[in-house]
Coordinates of C-alpha atoms in Angstrom, one line a residue:
M1 CA 154.1 112.0 189.0
S2 CA 152.7 114.8 186.8
N3 CA 152.5 118.3 188.3
T4 CA 149.7 119.3 185.9
R5 CA 145.9 118.7 186.2
T6 CA 143.1 118.6 183.7
V7 CA 141.4 121.9 183.6
P8 CA 137.9 122.1 181.9
P9 CA 137.5 124.5 178.9
G10 CA 136.8 128.1 179.8
Y11 CA 138.7 127.9 183.1
K12 CA 142.2 128.3 184.5
A13 CA 143.6 126.8 187.7
D14 CA 145.5 129.1 190.1
G15 CA 148.5 128.2 192.2
Q16 CA 146.3 126.4 194.7
G17 CA 144.4 124.5 192.1
R18 CA 141.3 126.5 192.3
L19 CA 139.4 127.0 189.1
T20 CA 138.6 130.5 187.8
P21 CA 136.5 131.3 184.7
L22 CA 138.5 132.9 181.9
D23 CA 136.1 135.9 181.7
A24 CA 136.8 136.6 185.4
I25 CA 140.5 136.9 184.8
K26 CA 142.0 140.3 183.8
P27 CA 143.3 140.4 180.2
I28 CA 146.8 141.5 181.4
D29 CA 146.9 138.4 183.7
L30 CA 146.0 136.2 180.7
L31 CA 148.7 137.8 178.6
R32 CA 151.2 137.3 181.4
D33 CA 150.3 133.7 181.7
D34 CA 150.6 133.1 178.0
L35 CA 154.0 134.7 177.9
V36 CA 155.4 132.8 180.8
V37 CA 154.0 129.4 179.6
K38 CA 155.3 130.0 176.1
I39 CA 158.8 130.8 177.2
A40 CA 158.9 128.0 179.8
E41 CA 157.8 125.4 177.3
R42 CA 160.5 126.6 174.9
A43 CA 163.1 126.5 177.7
K44 CA 162.1 122.9 178.4
E45 CA 162.6 122.0 174.8
E46 CA 166.0 123.7 174.7
S47 CA 167.1 122.0 177.9
Q48 CA 166.2 118.6 176.5
R49 CA 168.1 119.4 173.3
L50 CA 171.2 120.3 175.4
A51 CA 170.8 117.1 177.4
D52 CA 170.6 115.1 174.1
F53 CA 173.7 117.0 172.8
K54 CA 175.7 116.3 175.9
G55 CA 174.8 112.6 175.9
H56 CA 175.7 112.1 172.2
A57 CA 178.9 114.2 172.6
F58 CA 180.1 112.1 175.5
N59 CA 179.3 108.9 173.8
D60 CA 181.0 109.9 170.6
I61 CA 184.1 111.1 172.5
A62 CA 184.2 107.9 174.5
A63 CA 183.9 105.8 171.3
F64 CA 186.7 107.8 169.7
V65 CA 189.0 107.3 172.7
D66 CA 188.4 103.6 172.7
L67 CA 189.0 103.5 168.9
S68 CA 192.3 105.4 169.4
A69 CA 193.3 103.1 172.3
E70 CA 192.7 100.0 170.1
Q71 CA 195.5 101.1 167.9
Y72 CA 197.8 100.1 170.7
G73 CA 195.9 97.0 171.8
V74 CA 194.5 98.7 174.9
S75 CA 190.9 98.7 176.0
L76 CA 189.9 101.6 178.2
G77 CA 186.1 101.7 178.5
G78 CA 184.0 104.1 180.5
R79 CA 184.1 107.9 180.7
K80 CA 187.3 108.3 182.6
G81 CA 189.6 111.3 182.9
N82 CA 189.9 114.7 181.5
L83 CA 191.0 115.2 177.9
T84 CA 191.4 117.8 175.2
L85 CA 190.8 117.1 171.5
Y86 CA 191.6 119.4 168.5
S87 CA 190.3 119.5 165.0
F88 CA 193.0 118.9 162.4
D89 CA 193.3 122.7 161.6
Q90 CA 193.1 123.4 165.4
R91 CA 190.2 125.7 164.7
Y92 CA 188.1 123.9 167.3
K93 CA 189.0 122.5 170.7
L94 CA 186.9 120.1 172.8
I95 CA 187.5 119.6 176.5
R96 CA 185.9 116.8 178.4
A97 CA 186.1 117.5 182.2
M98 CA 185.3 115.1 185.0
D99 CA 185.0 116.8 188.4
E100 CA 184.8 114.5 191.4
T101 CA 183.1 115.6 194.6
L102 CA 184.9 114.6 197.8
V103 CA 183.6 114.4 201.3
F104 CA 185.1 113.5 204.7
D105 CA 184.0 110.9 207.2
E106 CA 184.3 111.1 211.0
R107 CA 188.1 110.7 210.9
L108 CA 188.4 114.4 209.9
Q109 CA 187.4 115.2 213.5
V110 CA 190.3 113.0 214.6
A111 CA 192.6 115.0 212.4
K112 CA 191.3 118.3 213.7
A113 CA 191.8 117.2 217.3
L114 CA 195.4 116.1 216.6
I115 CA 196.1 119.4 214.8
D116 CA 194.7 121.4 217.7
Q117 CA 197.1 119.5 220.0
C118 CA 200.0 120.5 217.7
L119 CA 198.9 124.1 217.6
A120 CA 198.6 124.2 221.4
D121 CA 202.3 123.2 221.7
W122 CA 203.5 125.2 218.8
T123 CA 201.8 128.5 219.8
A124 CA 205.0 130.1 221.0
D125 CA 206.9 129.3 217.9
A126 CA 204.3 129.0 215.2
R127 CA 203.6 131.9 212.9
P128 CA 200.1 133.3 213.2
E129 CA 199.7 132.8 209.4
L130 CA 199.9 129.0 210.0
K131 CA 197.1 129.1 212.6
A132 CA 195.0 131.2 210.3
I133 CA 195.4 128.8 207.4
I134 CA 194.4 125.8 209.6
D135 CA 191.4 127.6 211.1
R136 CA 190.2 128.6 207.6
A137 CA 190.6 125.1 206.4
F138 CA 188.0 123.8 208.8
E139 CA 185.5 126.6 208.4
V140 CA 182.1 125.5 207.1
D141 CA 180.0 127.4 204.6
K142 CA 176.3 128.3 205.0
A143 CA 175.3 124.8 204.1
G144 CA 177.5 123.3 206.7
N145 CA 180.1 121.9 204.2
I146 CA 183.8 122.0 204.5
N147 CA 186.0 123.2 201.6
T148 CA 187.8 120.0 200.6
D149 CA 190.6 121.9 198.7
R150 CA 191.5 123.8 201.9
V151 CA 191.7 120.7 204.0
L152 CA 193.7 118.7 201.5
A153 CA 196.1 121.6 201.1
L154 CA 197.1 121.1 204.7
R155 CA 199.0 118.0 203.6
R156 CA 201.5 120.3 201.9
I157 CA 202.6 121.6 205.3
Q158 CA 205.6 119.6 206.5
S159 CA 206.2 118.7 210.1
T160 CA 208.1 115.9 211.9
D161 CA 205.7 116.0 214.8
E162 CA 204.1 112.5 215.0
R163 CA 200.7 114.0 215.8
W164 CA 200.8 116.1 212.7
E165 CA 201.8 113.1 210.6
K166 CA 198.9 111.1 212.1
A167 CA 196.6 114.0 211.4
M168 CA 197.6 114.1 207.7
Q169 CA 197.1 110.4 207.5
A170 CA 193.6 110.7 209.1
I171 CA 192.7 113.3 206.5
S172 CA 193.8 111.0 203.7
D173 CA 191.9 108.1 205.2
S174 CA 188.8 110.1 205.7
T175 CA 188.5 111.3 202.1
M176 CA 186.0 109.5 199.9
P177 CA 184.2 110.3 196.6
A178 CA 180.6 111.4 196.9
G179 CA 179.8 111.7 193.2
S180 CA 181.1 113.2 190.0
K181 CA 179.9 115.7 187.4
S182 CA 181.0 115.7 183.8
Y183 CA 181.3 118.6 181.5
I184 CA 182.0 119.3 177.8
R185 CA 183.3 122.6 176.7
V186 CA 183.8 123.6 173.1
Y187 CA 186.1 126.4 171.9
E188 CA 186.8 128.1 168.6
R189 CA 190.2 129.6 167.8
V190 CA 190.4 133.4 167.4
G191 CA 191.8 133.9 163.9
L192 CA 195.4 132.6 163.7
T193 CA 196.2 133.5 167.3
D194 CA 196.8 131.1 170.2
R195 CA 193.6 132.2 171.9
Y196 CA 190.4 130.2 172.0
E197 CA 186.9 131.5 172.9
Q198 CA 184.4 129.2 174.4
I199 CA 181.2 128.6 172.4
P200 CA 178.5 129.5 174.9
M201 CA 175.9 126.8 175.5
G202 CA 174.2 128.5 178.6
V203 CA 171.5 131.1 178.3
A204 CA 173.4 133.6 180.5
N205 CA 176.5 133.4 178.2
V206 CA 174.8 133.6 174.8

């Protein structure tokens, strides 16, 4: 659905869609409008160019990976996994990154209940740092989301307590993918050093 409307010649529509004659609008307001519209339209064009670049780049990388795999009689298919590619002279480096978003289902609450039971019994002997780590793992942000990395990090804590082992299994079972984002980053080598600088493709970094 379009968010624009047809405006008759000699008028401009305001934010509520009300028509105002051009001669009733202050010149500075018309200049401001012209500036904002001009920059916004160019931004939309650049955004589309970046989207096209990203699509072509991912398709080209995927095609190359499949071609390389065919040398060994293997068919991969799909945009799977992170990888790094270098130009022959190692002047340029491409990184394809695939970040998967994880969420937890209701079994995370089961894990938290089991962990609370463990902490209640371990209070006398447990270090306060351990309780702080666990409490922090289940904190939610302003949007009500739990930090998955903190929760999954709990699995590195070893305990022979059966409740703890069940809690860690519940955490594993409750984890599910909620989506993924793909990125491409391009770097250029700094002279003959081992350092690479990212070629900026965002407005803030240019």
